[in-house]
Coordinates of C-alpha atoms and ligand atoms in Angstrom, one line a residue:
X27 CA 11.3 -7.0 -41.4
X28 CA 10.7 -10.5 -40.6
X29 CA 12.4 -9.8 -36.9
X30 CA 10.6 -6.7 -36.8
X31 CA 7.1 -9.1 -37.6
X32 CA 8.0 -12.0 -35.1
X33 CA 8.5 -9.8 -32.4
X34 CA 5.3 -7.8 -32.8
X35 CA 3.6 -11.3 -32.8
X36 CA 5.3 -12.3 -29.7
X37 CA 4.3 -9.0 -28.3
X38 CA 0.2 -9.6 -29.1
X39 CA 0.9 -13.0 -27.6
X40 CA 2.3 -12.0 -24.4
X41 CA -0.3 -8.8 -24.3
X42 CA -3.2 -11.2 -24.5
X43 CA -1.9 -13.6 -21.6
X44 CA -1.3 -10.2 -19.4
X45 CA -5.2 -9.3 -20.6
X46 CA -6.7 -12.3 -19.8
X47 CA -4.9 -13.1 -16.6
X48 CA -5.6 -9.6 -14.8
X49 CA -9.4 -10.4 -15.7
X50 CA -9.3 -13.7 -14.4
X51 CA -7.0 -12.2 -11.1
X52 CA -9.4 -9.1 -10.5
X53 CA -12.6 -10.5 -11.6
X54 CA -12.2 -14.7 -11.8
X55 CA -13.7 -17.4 -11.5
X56 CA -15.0 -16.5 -15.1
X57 CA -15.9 -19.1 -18.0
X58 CA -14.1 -18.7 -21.7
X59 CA -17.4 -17.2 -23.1
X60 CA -17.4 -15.0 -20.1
X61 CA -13.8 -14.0 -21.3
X62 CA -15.0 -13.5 -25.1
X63 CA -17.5 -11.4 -24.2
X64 CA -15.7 -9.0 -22.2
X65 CA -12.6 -8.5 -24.3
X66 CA -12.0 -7.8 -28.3
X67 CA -10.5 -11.2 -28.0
X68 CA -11.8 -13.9 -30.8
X69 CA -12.7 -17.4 -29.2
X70 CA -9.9 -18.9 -31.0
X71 CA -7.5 -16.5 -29.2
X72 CA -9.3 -17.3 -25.6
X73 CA -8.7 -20.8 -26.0
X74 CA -5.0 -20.7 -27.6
X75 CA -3.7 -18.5 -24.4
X76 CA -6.0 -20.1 -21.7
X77 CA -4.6 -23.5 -23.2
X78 CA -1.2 -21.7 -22.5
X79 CA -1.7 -20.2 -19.1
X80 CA -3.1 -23.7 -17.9
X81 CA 0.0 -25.3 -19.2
X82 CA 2.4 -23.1 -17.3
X83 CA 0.5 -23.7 -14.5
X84 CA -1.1 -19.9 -14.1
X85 CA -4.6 -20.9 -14.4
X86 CA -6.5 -23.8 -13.0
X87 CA -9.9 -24.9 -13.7
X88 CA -12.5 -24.5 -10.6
X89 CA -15.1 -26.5 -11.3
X90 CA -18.5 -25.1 -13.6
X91 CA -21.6 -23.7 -14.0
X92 CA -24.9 -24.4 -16.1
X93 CA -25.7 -22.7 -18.7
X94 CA -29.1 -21.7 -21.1
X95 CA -29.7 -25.2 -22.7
X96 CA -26.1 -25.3 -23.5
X97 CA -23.3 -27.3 -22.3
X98 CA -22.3 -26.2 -18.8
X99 CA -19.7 -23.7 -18.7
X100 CA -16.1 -24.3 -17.1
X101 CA -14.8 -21.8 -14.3
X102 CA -11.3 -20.3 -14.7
X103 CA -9.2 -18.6 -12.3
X104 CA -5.6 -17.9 -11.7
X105 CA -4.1 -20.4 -9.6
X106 CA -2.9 -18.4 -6.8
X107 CA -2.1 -20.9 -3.8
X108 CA 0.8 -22.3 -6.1
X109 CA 2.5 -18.6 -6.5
X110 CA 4.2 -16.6 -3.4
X111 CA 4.7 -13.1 -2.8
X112 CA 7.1 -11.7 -0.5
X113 CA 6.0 -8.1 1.2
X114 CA 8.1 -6.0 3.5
X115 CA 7.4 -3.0 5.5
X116 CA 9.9 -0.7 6.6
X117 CA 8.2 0.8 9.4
X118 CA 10.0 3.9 12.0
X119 CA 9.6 0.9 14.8
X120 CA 9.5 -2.1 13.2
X121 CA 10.1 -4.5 10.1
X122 CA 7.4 -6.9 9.3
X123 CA 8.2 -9.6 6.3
X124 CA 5.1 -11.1 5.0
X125 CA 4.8 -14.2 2.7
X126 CA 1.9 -14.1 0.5
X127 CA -0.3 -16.4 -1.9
X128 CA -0.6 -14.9 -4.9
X129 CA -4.1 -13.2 -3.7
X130 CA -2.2 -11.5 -1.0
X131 CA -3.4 -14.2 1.9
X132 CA -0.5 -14.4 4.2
X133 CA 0.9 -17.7 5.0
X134 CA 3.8 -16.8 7.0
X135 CA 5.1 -13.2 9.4
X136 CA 8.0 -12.1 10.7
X137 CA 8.5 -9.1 12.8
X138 CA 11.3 -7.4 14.1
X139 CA 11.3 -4.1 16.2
X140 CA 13.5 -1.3 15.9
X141 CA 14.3 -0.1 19.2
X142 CA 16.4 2.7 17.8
X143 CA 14.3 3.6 15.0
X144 CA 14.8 3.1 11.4
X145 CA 17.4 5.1 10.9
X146 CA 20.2 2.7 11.2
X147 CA 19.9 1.4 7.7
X148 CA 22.2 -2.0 8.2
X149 CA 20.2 -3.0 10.9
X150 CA 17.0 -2.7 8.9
X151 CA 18.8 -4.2 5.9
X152 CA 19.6 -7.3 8.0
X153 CA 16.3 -7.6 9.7
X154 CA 14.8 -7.5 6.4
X155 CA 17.4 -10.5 5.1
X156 CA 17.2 -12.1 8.4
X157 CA 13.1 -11.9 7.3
X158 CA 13.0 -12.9 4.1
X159 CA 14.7 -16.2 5.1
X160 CA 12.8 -16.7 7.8
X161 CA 9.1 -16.9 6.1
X162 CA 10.8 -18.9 3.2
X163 CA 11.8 -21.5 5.1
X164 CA 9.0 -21.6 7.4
X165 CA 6.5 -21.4 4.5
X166 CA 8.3 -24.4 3.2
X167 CA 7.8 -23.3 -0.6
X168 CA 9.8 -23.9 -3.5
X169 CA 12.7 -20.9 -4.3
X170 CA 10.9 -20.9 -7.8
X171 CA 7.1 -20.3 -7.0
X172 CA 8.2 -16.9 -5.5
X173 CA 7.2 -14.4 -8.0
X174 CA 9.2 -11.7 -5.9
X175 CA 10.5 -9.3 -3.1
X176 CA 8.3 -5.9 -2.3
X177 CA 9.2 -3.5 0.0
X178 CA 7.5 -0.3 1.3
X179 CA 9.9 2.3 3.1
X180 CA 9.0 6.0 4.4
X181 CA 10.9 8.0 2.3
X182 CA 11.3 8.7 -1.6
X183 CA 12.5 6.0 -4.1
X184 CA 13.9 7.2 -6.8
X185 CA 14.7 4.5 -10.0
X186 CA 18.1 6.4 -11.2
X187 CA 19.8 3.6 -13.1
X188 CA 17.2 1.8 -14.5
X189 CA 14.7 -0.5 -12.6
X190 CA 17.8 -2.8 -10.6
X191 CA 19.1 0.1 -8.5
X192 CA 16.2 1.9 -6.3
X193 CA 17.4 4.2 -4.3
X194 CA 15.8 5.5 -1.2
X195 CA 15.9 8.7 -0.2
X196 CA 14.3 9.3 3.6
X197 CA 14.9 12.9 4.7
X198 CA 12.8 12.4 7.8
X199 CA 14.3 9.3 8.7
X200 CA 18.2 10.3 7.8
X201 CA 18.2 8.1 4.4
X202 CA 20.3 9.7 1.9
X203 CA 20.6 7.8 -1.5
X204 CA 20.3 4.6 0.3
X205 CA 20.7 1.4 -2.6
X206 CA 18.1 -0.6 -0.7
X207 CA 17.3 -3.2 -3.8
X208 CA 20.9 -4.2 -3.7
X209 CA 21.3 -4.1 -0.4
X210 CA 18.6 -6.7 0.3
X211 CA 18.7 -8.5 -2.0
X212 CA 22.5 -9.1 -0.4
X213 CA 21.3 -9.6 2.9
X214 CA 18.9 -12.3 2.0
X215 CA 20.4 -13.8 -0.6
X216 CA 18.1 -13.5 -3.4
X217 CA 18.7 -15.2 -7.0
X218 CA 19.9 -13.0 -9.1
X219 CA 16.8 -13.4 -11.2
X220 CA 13.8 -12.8 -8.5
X221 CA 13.0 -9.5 -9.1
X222 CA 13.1 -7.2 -6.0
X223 CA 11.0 -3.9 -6.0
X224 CA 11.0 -1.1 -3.3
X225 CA 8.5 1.6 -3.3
X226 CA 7.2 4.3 -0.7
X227 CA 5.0 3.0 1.9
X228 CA 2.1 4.8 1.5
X229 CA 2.3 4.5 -2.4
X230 CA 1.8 0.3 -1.6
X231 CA -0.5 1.0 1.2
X232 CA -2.4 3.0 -2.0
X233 CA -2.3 -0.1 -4.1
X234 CA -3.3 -2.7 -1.7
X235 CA -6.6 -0.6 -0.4
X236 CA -7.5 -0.2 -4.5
X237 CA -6.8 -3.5 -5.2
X238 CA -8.4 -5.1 -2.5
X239 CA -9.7 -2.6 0.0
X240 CA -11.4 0.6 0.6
X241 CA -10.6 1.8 -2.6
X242 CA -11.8 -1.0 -4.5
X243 CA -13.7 0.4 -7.7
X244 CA -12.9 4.2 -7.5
X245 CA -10.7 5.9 -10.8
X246 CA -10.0 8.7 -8.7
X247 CA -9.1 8.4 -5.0
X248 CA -6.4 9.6 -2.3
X249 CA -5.3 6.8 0.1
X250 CA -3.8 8.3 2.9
X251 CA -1.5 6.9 5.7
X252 CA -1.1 7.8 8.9
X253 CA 1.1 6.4 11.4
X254 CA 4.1 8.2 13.2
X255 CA 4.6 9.9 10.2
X256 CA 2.1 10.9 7.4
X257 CA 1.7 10.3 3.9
X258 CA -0.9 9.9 0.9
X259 CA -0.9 7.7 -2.4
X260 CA -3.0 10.0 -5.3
X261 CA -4.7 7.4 -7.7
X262 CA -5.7 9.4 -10.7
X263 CA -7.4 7.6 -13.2
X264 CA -6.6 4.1 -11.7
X265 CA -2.6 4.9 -11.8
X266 CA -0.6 6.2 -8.9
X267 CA 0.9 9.6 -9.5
X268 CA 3.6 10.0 -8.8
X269 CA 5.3 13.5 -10.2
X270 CA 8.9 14.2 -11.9
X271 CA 10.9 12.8 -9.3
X272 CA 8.7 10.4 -7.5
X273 CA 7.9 12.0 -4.8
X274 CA 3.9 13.2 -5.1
X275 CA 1.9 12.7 -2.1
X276 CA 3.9 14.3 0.4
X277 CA 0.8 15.3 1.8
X278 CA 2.4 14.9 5.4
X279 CA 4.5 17.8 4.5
X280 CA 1.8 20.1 3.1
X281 CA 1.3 23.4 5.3
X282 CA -1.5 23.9 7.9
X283 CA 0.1 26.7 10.0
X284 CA 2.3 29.1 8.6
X285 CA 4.8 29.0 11.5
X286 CA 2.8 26.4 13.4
X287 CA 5.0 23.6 15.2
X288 CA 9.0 22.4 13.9
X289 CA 8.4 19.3 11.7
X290 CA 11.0 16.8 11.0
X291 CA 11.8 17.7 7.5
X292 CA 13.0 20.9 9.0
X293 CA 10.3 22.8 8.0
X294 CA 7.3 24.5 10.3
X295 CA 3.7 24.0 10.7
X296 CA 3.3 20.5 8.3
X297 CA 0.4 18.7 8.7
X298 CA 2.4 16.0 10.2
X299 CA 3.6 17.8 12.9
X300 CA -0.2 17.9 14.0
X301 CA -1.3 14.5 12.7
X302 CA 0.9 12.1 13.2
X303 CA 0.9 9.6 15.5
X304 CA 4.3 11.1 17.1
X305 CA 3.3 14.8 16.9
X306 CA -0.2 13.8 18.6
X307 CA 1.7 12.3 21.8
X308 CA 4.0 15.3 21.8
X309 CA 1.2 17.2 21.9
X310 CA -0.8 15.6 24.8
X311 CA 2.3 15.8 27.0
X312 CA 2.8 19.2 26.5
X313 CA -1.3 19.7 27.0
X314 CA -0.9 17.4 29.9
X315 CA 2.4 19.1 31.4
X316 CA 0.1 22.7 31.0
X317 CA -1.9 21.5 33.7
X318 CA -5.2 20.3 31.6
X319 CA -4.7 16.7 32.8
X320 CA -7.1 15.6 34.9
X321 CA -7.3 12.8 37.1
X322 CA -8.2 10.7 34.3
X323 CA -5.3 11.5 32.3
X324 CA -3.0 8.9 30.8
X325 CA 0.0 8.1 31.2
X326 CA 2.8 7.6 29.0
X327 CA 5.8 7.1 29.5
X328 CA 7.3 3.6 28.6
X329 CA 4.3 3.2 25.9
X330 CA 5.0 2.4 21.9
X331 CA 3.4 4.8 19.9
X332 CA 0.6 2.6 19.4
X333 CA -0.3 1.6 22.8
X334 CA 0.4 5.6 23.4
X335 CA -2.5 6.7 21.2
X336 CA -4.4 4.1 22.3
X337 CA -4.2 5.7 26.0
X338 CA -4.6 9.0 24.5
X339 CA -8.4 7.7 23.1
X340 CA -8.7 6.1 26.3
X341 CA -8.6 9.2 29.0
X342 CA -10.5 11.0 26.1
X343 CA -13.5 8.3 27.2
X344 CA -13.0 9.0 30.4
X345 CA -13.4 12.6 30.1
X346 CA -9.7 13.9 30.3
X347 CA -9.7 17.3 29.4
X348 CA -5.9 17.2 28.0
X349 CA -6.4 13.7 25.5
X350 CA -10.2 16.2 24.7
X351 CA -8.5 19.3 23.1
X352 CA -5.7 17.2 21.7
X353 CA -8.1 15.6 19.8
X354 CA -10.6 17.8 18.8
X355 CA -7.3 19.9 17.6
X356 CA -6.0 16.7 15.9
X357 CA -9.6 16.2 14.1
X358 CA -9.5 20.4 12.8
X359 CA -6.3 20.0 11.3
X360 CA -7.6 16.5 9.6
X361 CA -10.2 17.6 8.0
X362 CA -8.6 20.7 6.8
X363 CA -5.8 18.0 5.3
X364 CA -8.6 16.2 4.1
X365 CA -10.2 20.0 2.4
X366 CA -7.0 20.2 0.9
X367 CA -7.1 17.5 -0.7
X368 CA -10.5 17.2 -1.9
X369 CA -9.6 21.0 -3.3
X370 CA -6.8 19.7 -5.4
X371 CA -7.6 16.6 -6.6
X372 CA -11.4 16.1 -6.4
X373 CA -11.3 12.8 -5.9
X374 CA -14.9 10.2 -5.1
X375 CA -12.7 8.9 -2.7
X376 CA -10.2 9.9 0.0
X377 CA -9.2 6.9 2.8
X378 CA -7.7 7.4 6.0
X379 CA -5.6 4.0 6.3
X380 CA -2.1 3.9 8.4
X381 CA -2.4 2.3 12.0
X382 CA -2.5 5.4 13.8
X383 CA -5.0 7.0 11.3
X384 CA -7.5 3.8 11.8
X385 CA -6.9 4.3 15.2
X386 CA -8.0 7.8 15.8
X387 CA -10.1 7.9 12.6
X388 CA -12.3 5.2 14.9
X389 CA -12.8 8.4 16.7
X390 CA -12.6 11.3 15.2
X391 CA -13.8 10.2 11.3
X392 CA -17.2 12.2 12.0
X393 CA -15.8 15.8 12.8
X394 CA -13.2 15.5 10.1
X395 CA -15.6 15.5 7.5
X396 CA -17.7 17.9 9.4
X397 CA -14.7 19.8 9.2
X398 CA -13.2 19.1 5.6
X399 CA -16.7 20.2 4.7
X400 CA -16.5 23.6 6.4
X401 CA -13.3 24.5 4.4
X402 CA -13.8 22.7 1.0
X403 CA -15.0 23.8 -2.3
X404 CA -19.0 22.7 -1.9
X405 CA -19.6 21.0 -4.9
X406 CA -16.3 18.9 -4.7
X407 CA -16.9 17.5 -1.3
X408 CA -20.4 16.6 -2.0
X409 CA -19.6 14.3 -4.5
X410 CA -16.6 12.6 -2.1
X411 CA -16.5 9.7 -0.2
X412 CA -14.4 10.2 3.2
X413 CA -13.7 6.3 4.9
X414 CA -11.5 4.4 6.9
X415 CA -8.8 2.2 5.4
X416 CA -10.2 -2.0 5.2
X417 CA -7.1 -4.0 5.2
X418 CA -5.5 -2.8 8.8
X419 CA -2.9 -1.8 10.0
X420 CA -0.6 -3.8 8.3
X421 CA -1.7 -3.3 5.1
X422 CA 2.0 -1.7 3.6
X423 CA 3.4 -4.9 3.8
X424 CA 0.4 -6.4 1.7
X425 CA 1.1 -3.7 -0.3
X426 CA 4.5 -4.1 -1.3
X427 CA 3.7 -7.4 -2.3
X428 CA 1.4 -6.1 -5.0
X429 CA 4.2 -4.8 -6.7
X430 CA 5.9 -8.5 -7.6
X431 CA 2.3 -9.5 -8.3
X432 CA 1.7 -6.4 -10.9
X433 CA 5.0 -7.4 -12.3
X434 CA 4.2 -10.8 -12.8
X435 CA 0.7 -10.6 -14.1
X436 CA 2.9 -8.3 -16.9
X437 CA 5.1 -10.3 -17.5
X438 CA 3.2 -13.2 -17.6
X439 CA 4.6 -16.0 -16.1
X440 CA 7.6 -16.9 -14.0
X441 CA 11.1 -15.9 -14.4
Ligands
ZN518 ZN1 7.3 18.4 7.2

């Protein structure tokens, strides 16, 4: 009994730091009265565990404010600049390795293409140890201020043995059951203590827009990212969900075309095999090789994705017939995604975040919602807001390192 008892006040302890540090992380600089009055806490308890936070170094005092006749009224916030975050990004041409503040400002980048794609997972693995080292020494901070290692990959992770062993599994990229956890935190040589998480891209893509982007505020929202492939992160009632084995928001692989155009997961007429960034190009060539190219047309060969689109919106400016109806198709087959999902999950908010869906949502945001209105349920898309992602193109990486951060503000405190 007496265990039982100590533990349970341990428990309301550590509950009460977690409380009071996610309001002072998501809503600081507050004051200790500001904290009593918006939490069941007692004034006693405020001051016991912001005593403790300060102590440990979690919280810092930022100066004060006046107050009603009183005593002016001391600001609290969490004391981010002295914690790190490490974010990774598994992109299909690239790893980028991020070192973060606490607040997810980035101090230090590292980026490494992948010529051959991302389907060689060793040389992603030591790109992303290769990485990790990089920003730590070039951040110059100390091993033990790093709260942890996030990383977003395309694929499904799956938790099988307990939180140490995620496994990835990437059926459009060729990743079967990869154990990317262990394998990183081999390559880069992680203490065995730092906690390393790996989720799906779009799922921290999700987290980073509600945290600190687009989706800022909303209970209910659909983040969706779109870049060579597509994806979606559905927040439902401020949570990811996620389904039985992880892998909800396949929204990529949803059907548009019964028998439209061969997808990469093997099956026909997904919405990614009209949306993507890769699927778009594919389908400019072939609209260009038709003969609908004019003399304005663009030309692609030797361009990254990226700088592909880009041309692709270019010609379209200059009145290219080809880059015209590619779009226009591209923005149809949008906002019927977008109908979908408005259908299913009647969300307030749905983003379009991923580079390539910033890119040509620049563009083509307008006649997707003209569109996602002509094919969903009335009432549901009235009450819907339809925007672009805020935190760019490289927002996975920021992403990733949410998950660390969530853990930490948890856990409370450093390992
Ligand atoms: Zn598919």
């Amino acid at each position: 009994m007496a265990e039982r008892g100590m533990r349970t006040v341990r428990d309301l302890r550590r509950s009460n730091r977690s409380l009071l540090l996610r309001r002072l992380y998501f809503g600081g600089p507050l004051s200790r009265q500001d904290l009593i009055d918006t939490t069941t806490l007692s004034a006693a308890s405020v001051s016991n565990v912001i005593g403790d936070l300060i102590g440990a170094g979690l919280v810092a005092e930022v100066g004060s404010v006046g107050s009603e006749g009183g005593r002016p009224r001391i600001l609290l916030r969490v004391d981010c600049p002295r914690w790190h975050a490490i974010g990774v990004d598994v992109g299909e041409t690239r790893v980028l390795v991020e070192l973060f503040t606490l607040d997810l400002a980035v101090l230090v980048r590292a980026e490494y293409p992948l010529p051959d794609g991302c389907g060689a997972v060793a040389a992603v693995v030591e790109r992303i140890g290769e990485g990790v080292r990089s920003v730590l020494a070039d951040g110059g901070v100390q091993p033990a201020t790093v709260v942890g290692v996030g990383v977003g990959v395309p694929g499904v992770v799956e938790h099988a043995d307990g939180p140490k062993e995620g496994v990835v599994h990437g059926q459009t990229v060729g990743w079967d059951a990869v154990p990317l956890e262990r394998l990183v935190r081999e390559a880069a040589g992680l203490e065995p203590d730092l906690p390393v998480f790996v989720d799906n891209g779009a799922t921290t893509l999700g987290q980073a827009e509600m945290w600190f982007g687009a989706g800022r505020g909303a209970r209910d929202a659909v983040i969706t990212l779109i870049g060579s492939g597509v994806g979606a992160c559905v927040v439902a009632g401020g949570s990811p969900y996620r389904g039985t084995g992880r892998s909800a928001g396949e929204w990529g692989h949803t059907t548009v075309q019964v028998g439209g155009r061969a997808c990469r997961c093997g099956a026909r007429g997904c919405l990614e095999a009209y949306v993507g960034a890769e699927a778009v190009i594919a389908r400019y060539r072939e609209a260009a090789d038709g003969g609908a190219r004019g003399r304005e047309g663009a030309e692609l060969s030797g361009l990254d994705e990226e700088h592909a689109v880009a041309a692709i919106l270019a010609a379209d400016a200059n009145g290219d017939r080809a880059a015209l109806a590619v779009l226009e198709e591209t923005a149809v087959y949008l906002g019927v995604g977008v109908a979908n999902l408005i259908n299913l999950f009647n969300p307030e908010r749905i983003v379009i975040g991923g580079w390539a869906g910033l890119l040509l949502g620049g563009r083509l945001l307008p006649r997707v919602r003209e569109i996602a209105g002509d094919y969903a349920l009335r009432h549901a898309f009235t009450t819907v807001e339809l925007k672009l992602g805020e935190l760019g193109p490289d927002a996975v990486a920021r992403g990733a390192a949410t998950l660390p951060v969530e853990s930490f503000l948890g856990q409370v405190g450093p390992r």
